[in-house]
Amino acid sequence: MKHCLFVPKFTYILRGSHFWKHPTLISNLDNLILETLTTVFNISFGERTWTQASLPVRLGGLGIRKISSVALPAFLASVHGAQNLIGKILAPSLGVLEAAHCSEAKNVWSLTCPNTDPPVNPCSQRQWDEPLCRLTRNSLLETALSPTDRARLIATAEWESGLWLQALPSPTIGTLLDNSTFRLATCLRIGASTNMPHRCQCGVMVDNLGHHGLSCSRSAGRIPRHASINDVIRRAFVSAKVPALLEPNGLVRDDGKRPDGMTLVPWSMGRPLVWDATCVDTLAPSHIPGTKVDAGAAASSAESLKRRKYVNLGSSYIFAAFGVETLGPWGPSARRLYKELAKRLIEASGDQRAGLYFAQRISIAIQRGNAASLLGTLPSGLDLGQIFYL
């Protein structure tokens, strides 16, 4: 959507004219984009949700930009990029000239971003755009409607949280989200309504945001999500030439439970690696005190708990907890394992994007689990098995 929708097709006009000086035209075009998104996504966008959706993915948005946000940075980058050519054409006869409206545009940018230095590379549209985007995101954080809203905004700005939006949507390789899953994942990301208020099957009232389903004691998505994440991890090990199996025998905890997986050959220092994955709810009431301050706090806490449970595993194994959250952030241990596994995937396949593909599959598995959890609170009907391709 972000590559084929209106703004990319309109970039030439934005870069080649002072379109930023015509707010009425810009407003009409922004409304057209919003109407299109509302129709295609089947989501009701409010002012805050539309503002967040228009941010780049790296800052918690959907990457579908507003014309009003892009017009000024596009013009400034284009003007500075063409300045040398303008000088070569006009300087011999007319001296040093500046492109029309350039000074005015720089003044507007400086007033909008006070105490911010101009870009090191003024020809880069991203460097002009980044301070404006961060101002918008900071404004959303400062005006957060609740601690839960703040925790959501912090979590969605993490790199791992937007990976499902970067994946190639292909049914052949299992990375295509069905319409319902995509809509619910988008709603959770931008804070839009997912459903009408209703009573969950556990008896608790569910509000229009649907967050209860993510932490419900009868969550319909928890078990298939856990299985899907572990299957992705195991397949990644196998692709990296490290045979692995799930739920190995002989490594039972005191409570009778087994870890999620183990490599069958040494991983490092002559020892096999044992991993245990978990996905915790970013927005659960018990996690909000941490997640409203630090992204990934809930995942980090879950990883610490996993390490305590496997403290008696022994020195013959390397243990790695793989903690992730429902809104996307990963824990420190998961990031370390990902970096090492991504490096080996690249070495084994020769594809520099192999590690990224692995991370995207984890992200997609989380979104499918979220969708199944939200739909599982409804009174009837949908076969949740179709969400997962297992």
GROMACS .gro file of C-alpha atoms in nm:
model
  390
    1MET     CA    1   0.000   0.000   0.000
    2LYS     CA    2   0.270   0.249   0.095
    3HIS     CA    3   0.452   0.197  -0.236
    4CYS     CA    4   0.156   0.210  -0.472
    5LEU     CA    5  -0.080   0.459  -0.310
    6PHE     CA    6  -0.115   0.823  -0.403
    7VAL     CA    7   0.191   0.993  -0.251
    8PRO     CA    8   0.465   0.807  -0.445
    9LYS     CA    9   0.288   0.891  -0.772
   10PHE     CA   10   0.267   1.255  -0.668
   11THR     CA   11   0.631   1.295  -0.563
   12TYR     CA   12   0.745   1.459  -0.888
   13ILE     CA   13   0.494   1.742  -0.847
   14LEU     CA   14   0.587   1.785  -0.480
   15ARG     CA   15   0.956   1.808  -0.566
   16GLY     CA   16   0.915   2.026  -0.871
   17SER     CA   17   0.681   2.296  -0.739
   18HIS     CA   18   0.604   2.499  -0.427
   19PHE     CA   19   0.298   2.287  -0.355
   20TRP     CA   20   0.351   2.328   0.020
   21LYS     CA   21   0.222   2.687  -0.013
   22HIS     CA   22  -0.128   2.570  -0.109
   23PRO     CA   23  -0.286   2.424   0.207
   24THR     CA   24  -0.635   2.396   0.059
   25LEU     CA   25  -0.520   2.175  -0.227
   26ILE     CA   26  -0.306   1.970   0.012
   27SER     CA   27  -0.600   1.922   0.249
   28ASN     CA   28  -0.821   1.797  -0.034
   29LEU     CA   29  -0.559   1.543  -0.138
   30ASP     CA   30  -0.503   1.426   0.220
   31ASN     CA   31  -0.877   1.372   0.256
   32LEU     CA   32  -0.875   1.168  -0.064
   33ILE     CA   33  -0.601   0.944   0.074
   34LEU     CA   34  -0.787   0.905   0.403
   35GLU     CA   35  -1.111   0.811   0.226
   36THR     CA   36  -0.923   0.555   0.019
   37LEU     CA   37  -0.762   0.400   0.328
   38THR     CA   38  -1.093   0.389   0.511
   39THR     CA   39  -1.251   0.204   0.219
   40VAL     CA   40  -0.965  -0.039   0.154
   41PHE     CA   41  -0.876  -0.117   0.518
   42ASN     CA   42  -1.235  -0.106   0.649
   43ILE     CA   43  -1.108   0.096   0.946
   44SER     CA   44  -1.254   0.410   1.098
   45PHE     CA   45  -0.965   0.657   1.126
   46GLY     CA   46  -0.983   0.927   1.392
   47GLU     CA   47  -0.752   1.228   1.404
   48ARG     CA   48  -0.489   1.056   1.620
   49THR     CA   49  -0.503   0.724   1.437
   50TRP     CA   50  -0.468   0.897   1.098
   51THR     CA   51  -0.176   1.103   1.228
   52GLN     CA   52   0.006   0.792   1.350
   53ALA     CA   53  -0.077   0.595   1.036
   54SER     CA   54   0.085   0.867   0.824
   55LEU     CA   55   0.421   0.833   1.004
   56PRO     CA   56   0.700   0.617   0.859
   57VAL     CA   57   0.699   0.254   0.970
   58ARG     CA   58   1.021   0.310   1.171
   59LEU     CA   59   0.835   0.560   1.390
   60GLY     CA   60   0.527   0.348   1.448
   61GLY     CA   61   0.316   0.441   1.146
   62LEU     CA   62   0.199   0.255   0.837
   63GLY     CA   63   0.429   0.445   0.601
   64ILE     CA   64   0.137   0.594   0.405
   65ARG     CA   65   0.233   0.959   0.415
   66LYS     CA   66   0.019   1.269   0.410
   67ILE     CA   67   0.080   1.513   0.125
   68SER     CA   68   0.096   1.789   0.387
   69SER     CA   69   0.383   1.609   0.563
   70VAL     CA   70   0.588   1.533   0.253
   71ALA     CA   71   0.544   1.851   0.045
   72LEU     CA   72   0.793   2.077   0.227
   73PRO     CA   73   1.078   1.821   0.270
   74ALA     CA   74   1.036   1.709  -0.092
   75PHE     CA   75   1.064   2.065  -0.222
   76LEU     CA   76   1.365   2.152  -0.004
   77ALA     CA   77   1.555   1.839  -0.106
   78SER     CA   78   1.480   1.894  -0.473
   79VAL     CA   79   1.584   2.261  -0.465
   80HIS     CA   80   1.917   2.186  -0.301
   81GLY     CA   81   1.975   1.894  -0.536
   82ALA     CA   82   1.923   2.118  -0.840
   83GLN     CA   83   2.114   2.419  -0.705
   84ASN     CA   84   2.448   2.331  -0.867
   85LEU     CA   85   2.286   2.280  -1.206
   86ILE     CA   86   2.096   2.609  -1.173
   87GLY     CA   87   2.423   2.782  -1.093
   88LYS     CA   88   2.599   2.637  -1.396
   89ILE     CA   89   2.321   2.750  -1.626
   90LEU     CA   90   2.266   3.099  -1.485
   91ALA     CA   91   2.585   3.199  -1.304
   92PRO     CA   92   2.786   3.314  -1.610
   93SER     CA   93   2.536   3.588  -1.690
   94LEU     CA   94   2.325   3.646  -1.380
   95GLY     CA   95   2.560   3.563  -1.094
   96VAL     CA   96   2.476   3.339  -0.799
   97LEU     CA   97   2.101   3.286  -0.772
   98GLU     CA   98   1.882   3.089  -0.537
   99ALA     CA   99   1.582   2.895  -0.660
  100ALA     CA  100   1.247   3.064  -0.614
  101HIS     CA  101   1.080   3.010  -0.275
  102CYS     CA  102   1.389   2.833  -0.135
  103SER     CA  103   1.454   3.086   0.144
  104GLU     CA  104   1.088   3.094   0.236
  105ALA     CA  105   1.073   2.715   0.253
  106LYS     CA  106   1.382   2.700   0.477
  107ASN     CA  107   1.232   2.960   0.708
  108VAL     CA  108   0.907   2.763   0.737
  109TRP     CA  109   1.105   2.448   0.813
  110SER     CA  110   1.314   2.628   1.078
  111LEU     CA  111   1.003   2.769   1.245
  112THR     CA  112   0.841   2.426   1.246
  113CYS     CA  113   1.155   2.257   1.386
  114PRO     CA  114   1.306   2.512   1.627
  115ASN     CA  115   1.647   2.434   1.776
  116THR     CA  116   1.714   2.188   1.495
  117ASP     CA  117   2.015   2.221   1.266
  118PRO     CA  118   1.963   2.198   0.889
  119PRO     CA  119   2.049   1.860   0.734
  120VAL     CA  120   2.411   1.766   0.679
  121ASN     CA  121   2.311   1.657   0.331
  122PRO     CA  122   2.048   1.910   0.216
  123CYS     CA  123   1.979   1.701  -0.096
  124SER     CA  124   1.835   1.421   0.121
  125GLN     CA  125   1.458   1.435   0.154
  126ARG     CA  126   1.468   1.197   0.450
  127GLN     CA  127   1.698   1.431   0.647
  128TRP     CA  128   1.455   1.720   0.599
  129ASP     CA  129   1.160   1.493   0.680
  130GLU     CA  130   1.296   1.315   0.989
  131PRO     CA  131   1.273   1.609   1.236
  132LEU     CA  132   0.916   1.681   1.125
  133CYS     CA  133   0.816   1.318   1.174
  134ARG     CA  134   0.975   1.302   1.517
  135LEU     CA  135   0.793   1.617   1.622
  136THR     CA  136   0.465   1.451   1.524
  137ARG     CA  137   0.547   1.132   1.710
  138ASN     CA  138   0.662   1.322   2.021
  139SER     CA  139   0.338   1.516   2.013
  140LEU     CA  140   0.140   1.191   2.008
  141LEU     CA  141   0.341   1.062   2.306
  142GLU     CA  142   0.297   1.383   2.505
  143THR     CA  143  -0.078   1.383   2.446
  144ALA     CA  144  -0.126   1.010   2.502
  145LEU     CA  145  -0.479   0.937   2.618
  146SER     CA  146  -0.373   0.683   2.881
  147PRO     CA  147  -0.073   0.477   2.998
  148THR     CA  148  -0.194   0.201   2.766
  149ASP     CA  149  -0.196   0.440   2.471
  150ARG     CA  150   0.157   0.554   2.557
  151ALA     CA  151   0.280   0.194   2.588
  152ARG     CA  152   0.134   0.119   2.245
  153LEU     CA  153   0.304   0.420   2.085
  154ILE     CA  154   0.640   0.330   2.238
  155ALA     CA  155   0.615  -0.036   2.135
  156THR     CA  156   0.512   0.025   1.775
  157ALA     CA  157   0.816   0.245   1.708
  158GLU     CA  158   1.055  -0.047   1.762
  159TRP     CA  159   1.222  -0.197   1.455
  160GLU     CA  160   1.078  -0.544   1.513
  161SER     CA  161   0.722  -0.411   1.546
  162GLY     CA  162   0.697  -0.302   1.183
  163LEU     CA  163   0.856  -0.605   1.019
  164TRP     CA  164   0.522  -0.755   0.919
  165LEU     CA  165   0.453  -0.440   0.717
  166GLN     CA  166   0.781  -0.484   0.528
  167ALA     CA  167   0.727  -0.849   0.431
  168LEU     CA  168   0.642  -0.947   0.075
  169PRO     CA  169   0.276  -1.060   0.093
  170SER     CA  170   0.306  -1.394  -0.085
  171PRO     CA  171   0.070  -1.689  -0.033
  172THR     CA  172   0.335  -1.919  -0.178
  173ILE     CA  173   0.579  -1.862   0.107
  174GLY     CA  174   0.313  -1.810   0.375
  175THR     CA  175   0.363  -1.436   0.433
  176LEU     CA  176   0.022  -1.320   0.309
  177LEU     CA  177  -0.211  -1.206   0.587
  178ASP     CA  178  -0.581  -1.256   0.519
  179ASN     CA  179  -0.799  -0.945   0.518
  180SER     CA  180  -0.931  -0.991   0.871
  181THR     CA  181  -0.586  -1.048   1.021
  182PHE     CA  182  -0.440  -0.750   0.837
  183ARG     CA  183  -0.721  -0.522   0.951
  184LEU     CA  184  -0.688  -0.629   1.314
  185ALA     CA  185  -0.308  -0.597   1.308
  186THR     CA  186  -0.340  -0.247   1.166
  187CYS     CA  187  -0.599  -0.147   1.426
  188LEU     CA  188  -0.380  -0.270   1.712
  189ARG     CA  189  -0.083  -0.078   1.573
  190ILE     CA  190  -0.254   0.259   1.535
  191GLY     CA  191  -0.504   0.231   1.821
  192ALA     CA  192  -0.820   0.211   1.611
  193SER     CA  193  -1.139   0.028   1.708
  194THR     CA  194  -1.131  -0.344   1.631
  195ASN     CA  195  -1.486  -0.441   1.725
  196MET     CA  196  -1.805  -0.336   1.898
  197PRO     CA  197  -1.807  -0.373   2.278
  198HIS     CA  198  -1.918  -0.721   2.378
  199ARG     CA  199  -1.875  -0.986   2.646
  200CYS     CA  200  -1.583  -1.227   2.607
  201GLN     CA  201  -1.642  -1.600   2.639
  202CYS     CA  202  -1.457  -1.579   2.973
  203GLY     CA  203  -1.723  -1.337   3.098
  204VAL     CA  204  -1.522  -1.011   3.089
  205MET     CA  205  -1.653  -0.710   2.896
  206VAL     CA  206  -1.440  -0.628   2.590
  207ASP     CA  207  -1.416  -0.262   2.484
  208ASN     CA  208  -1.399  -0.134   2.127
  209LEU     CA  209  -1.017  -0.162   2.118
  210GLY     CA  210  -1.030  -0.536   2.187
  211HIS     CA  211  -0.711  -0.545   2.398
  212HIS     CA  212  -0.861  -0.792   2.645
  213GLY     CA  213  -0.828  -1.075   2.392
  214LEU     CA  214  -0.448  -1.043   2.394
  215SER     CA  215  -0.420  -1.134   2.762
  216CYS     CA  216  -0.741  -1.332   2.814
  217SER     CA  217  -0.699  -1.651   3.018
  218ARG     CA  218  -0.881  -1.832   2.737
  219SER     CA  219  -0.689  -1.662   2.456
  220ALA     CA  220  -0.754  -1.849   2.133
  221GLY     CA  221  -0.430  -1.738   1.969
  222ARG     CA  222  -0.173  -1.815   2.238
  223ILE     CA  223  -0.109  -2.184   2.166
  224PRO     CA  224  -0.101  -2.166   1.782
  225ARG     CA  225   0.113  -1.849   1.801
  226HIS     CA  226   0.360  -2.021   2.034
  227ALA     CA  227   0.379  -2.323   1.806
  228SER     CA  228   0.421  -2.105   1.496
  229ILE     CA  229   0.705  -1.898   1.649
  230ASN     CA  230   0.894  -2.209   1.754
  231ASP     CA  231   0.847  -2.366   1.412
  232VAL     CA  232   0.992  -2.052   1.249
  233ILE     CA  233   1.292  -2.065   1.486
  234ARG     CA  234   1.352  -2.434   1.420
  235ARG     CA  235   1.333  -2.386   1.045
  236ALA     CA  236   1.582  -2.099   1.071
  237PHE     CA  237   1.830  -2.323   1.254
  238VAL     CA  238   1.789  -2.594   0.991
  239SER     CA  239   1.840  -2.340   0.711
  240ALA     CA  240   2.159  -2.226   0.885
  241LYS     CA  241   2.290  -2.587   0.869
  242VAL     CA  242   2.221  -2.647   1.239
  243PRO     CA  243   1.980  -2.941   1.283
  244ALA     CA  244   1.728  -2.881   1.561
  245LEU     CA  245   1.418  -3.040   1.709
  246LEU     CA  246   1.124  -2.919   1.913
  247GLU     CA  247   1.047  -3.023   2.272
  248PRO     CA  248   1.354  -3.244   2.321
  249ASN     CA  249   1.329  -3.542   2.554
  250GLY     CA  250   1.557  -3.562   2.857
  251LEU     CA  251   1.553  -3.189   2.938
  252VAL     CA  252   1.262  -3.173   3.176
  253ARG     CA  253   1.221  -2.893   3.431
  254ASP     CA  254   1.122  -2.955   3.790
  255ASP     CA  255   0.759  -2.891   3.696
  256GLY     CA  256   0.769  -3.155   3.422
  257LYS     CA  257   0.774  -2.913   3.130
  258ARG     CA  258   1.029  -2.927   2.850
  259PRO     CA  259   1.203  -2.642   2.666
  260ASP     CA  260   1.072  -2.551   2.324
  261GLY     CA  261   1.370  -2.667   2.122
  262MET     CA  262   1.734  -2.772   2.106
  263THR     CA  263   2.004  -2.787   1.842
  264LEU     CA  264   2.133  -3.139   1.770
  265VAL     CA  265   2.488  -3.023   1.705
  266PRO     CA  266   2.704  -2.783   1.910
  267TRP     CA  267   2.605  -2.418   1.870
  268SER     CA  268   2.901  -2.254   2.046
  269MET     CA  269   3.190  -2.362   2.269
  270GLY     CA  270   3.111  -2.726   2.196
  271ARG     CA  271   2.766  -2.701   2.356
  272PRO     CA  272   2.420  -2.731   2.197
  273LEU     CA  273   2.173  -2.446   2.233
  274VAL     CA  274   1.842  -2.486   2.411
  275TRP     CA  275   1.575  -2.221   2.356
  276ASP     CA  276   1.237  -2.143   2.506
  277ALA     CA  277   1.008  -1.887   2.341
  278THR     CA  278   0.731  -1.681   2.492
  279CYS     CA  279   0.499  -1.406   2.371
  280VAL     CA  280   0.362  -1.171   2.637
  281ASP     CA  281   0.102  -0.899   2.605
  282THR     CA  282   0.246  -0.548   2.580
  283LEU     CA  283  -0.082  -0.395   2.699
  284ALA     CA  284  -0.166  -0.631   2.987
  285PRO     CA  285  -0.242  -0.428   3.303
  286SER     CA  286   0.045  -0.598   3.489
  287HIS     CA  287   0.294  -0.495   3.217
  288ILE     CA  288   0.184  -0.135   3.159
  289PRO     CA  289   0.406   0.015   3.437
  290GLY     CA  290   0.710  -0.111   3.246
  291THR     CA  291   0.602  -0.087   2.884
  292LYS     CA  292   0.479   0.272   2.916
  293VAL     CA  293   0.841   0.367   2.992
  294ASP     CA  294   1.061   0.124   2.797
  295ALA     CA  295   0.989  -0.066   2.477
  296GLY     CA  296   1.028  -0.440   2.525
  297ALA     CA  297   1.008  -0.424   2.905
  298ALA     CA  298   0.751  -0.705   2.920
  299ALA     CA  299   0.959  -0.929   2.691
  300SER     CA  300   1.271  -0.862   2.895
  301SER     CA  301   1.090  -0.954   3.217
  302ALA     CA  302   0.957  -1.273   3.058
  303GLU     CA  303   1.308  -1.371   2.947
  304SER     CA  304   1.439  -1.324   3.301
  305LEU     CA  305   1.164  -1.552   3.428
  306LYS     CA  306   1.256  -1.815   3.169
  307ARG     CA  307   1.621  -1.807   3.272
  308ARG     CA  308   1.525  -1.867   3.636
  309LYS     CA  309   1.312  -2.162   3.536
  310TYR     CA  310   1.602  -2.322   3.352
  311VAL     CA  311   1.878  -2.232   3.596
  312ASN     CA  312   1.934  -2.602   3.670
  313LEU     CA  313   1.981  -2.695   3.307
  314GLY     CA  314   2.352  -2.748   3.361
  315SER     CA  315   2.674  -2.625   3.203
  316SER     CA  316   2.650  -2.872   2.915
  317TYR     CA  317   2.398  -2.651   2.734
  318ILE     CA  318   2.361  -2.290   2.627
  319PHE     CA  319   2.019  -2.157   2.716
  320ALA     CA  320   1.851  -1.873   2.522
  321ALA     CA  321   1.515  -1.724   2.611
  322PHE     CA  322   1.330  -1.584   2.311
  323GLY     CA  323   1.085  -1.328   2.445
  324VAL     CA  324   0.859  -1.123   2.219
  325GLU     CA  325   0.553  -0.905   2.277
  326THR     CA  326   0.213  -0.890   2.112
  327LEU     CA  327   0.281  -0.544   1.966
  328GLY     CA  328   0.616  -0.653   1.827
  329PRO     CA  329   0.916  -0.563   2.051
  330TRP     CA  330   1.169  -0.834   2.132
  331GLY     CA  331   1.364  -0.892   2.450
  332PRO     CA  332   1.746  -0.855   2.471
  333SER     CA  333   1.808  -1.231   2.461
  334ALA     CA  334   1.587  -1.270   2.152
  335ARG     CA  335   1.781  -0.994   1.977
  336ARG     CA  336   2.116  -1.158   2.057
  337LEU     CA  337   2.001  -1.495   1.927
  338TYR     CA  338   1.856  -1.329   1.617
  339LYS     CA  339   2.182  -1.149   1.535
  340GLU     CA  340   2.388  -1.467   1.558
  341LEU     CA  341   2.133  -1.677   1.372
  342ALA     CA  342   2.091  -1.410   1.102
  343LYS     CA  343   2.467  -1.406   1.046
  344ARG     CA  344   2.473  -1.783   0.999
  345LEU     CA  345   2.169  -1.772   0.769
  346ILE     CA  346   2.347  -1.519   0.548
  347GLU     CA  347   2.662  -1.734   0.541
  348ALA     CA  348   2.466  -2.048   0.455
  349SER     CA  349   2.243  -1.895   0.188
  350GLY     CA  350   2.456  -1.612   0.048
  351ASP     CA  351   2.149  -1.387   0.066
  352GLN     CA  352   2.207  -1.069   0.267
  353ARG     CA  353   1.835  -1.051   0.343
  354ALA     CA  354   1.805  -1.403   0.487
  355GLY     CA  355   1.814  -1.277   0.846
  356LEU     CA  356   1.549  -1.015   0.769
  357TYR     CA  357   1.318  -1.280   0.624
  358PHE     CA  358   1.350  -1.481   0.946
  359ALA     CA  359   1.256  -1.176   1.156
  360GLN     CA  360   0.961  -1.098   0.930
  361ARG     CA  361   0.822  -1.450   0.975
  362ILE     CA  362   0.838  -1.410   1.353
  363SER     CA  363   0.654  -1.078   1.322
  364ILE     CA  364   0.385  -1.229   1.099
  365ALA     CA  365   0.335  -1.521   1.342
  366ILE     CA  366   0.276  -1.269   1.622
  367GLN     CA  367   0.015  -1.079   1.418
  368ARG     CA  368  -0.170  -1.398   1.332
  369GLY     CA  369  -0.176  -1.491   1.698
  370ASN     CA  370  -0.307  -1.146   1.789
  371ALA     CA  371  -0.586  -1.173   1.533
  372ALA     CA  372  -0.687  -1.518   1.656
  373SER     CA  373  -0.689  -1.388   2.014
  374LEU     CA  374  -0.913  -1.093   1.927
  375LEU     CA  375  -1.153  -1.303   1.720
  376GLY     CA  376  -1.160  -1.567   1.994
  377THR     CA  377  -1.342  -1.328   2.227
  378LEU     CA  378  -1.639  -1.310   1.990
  379PRO     CA  379  -1.943  -1.527   2.060
  380SER     CA  380  -1.922  -1.746   1.752
  381GLY     CA  381  -1.822  -1.853   1.425
  382LEU     CA  382  -1.488  -1.800   1.250
  383ASP     CA  383  -1.261  -2.099   1.204
  384LEU     CA  384  -0.940  -1.963   1.359
  385GLY     CA  385  -0.736  -2.240   1.202
  386GLN     CA  386  -0.739  -2.060   0.868
  387ILE     CA  387  -0.534  -1.773   1.016
  388PHE     CA  388  -0.229  -1.997   1.065
  389TYR     CA  389  -0.067  -2.190   0.784
  390LEU     CA  390   0.048  -2.486   0.990
   0.00000   0.00000   0.00000
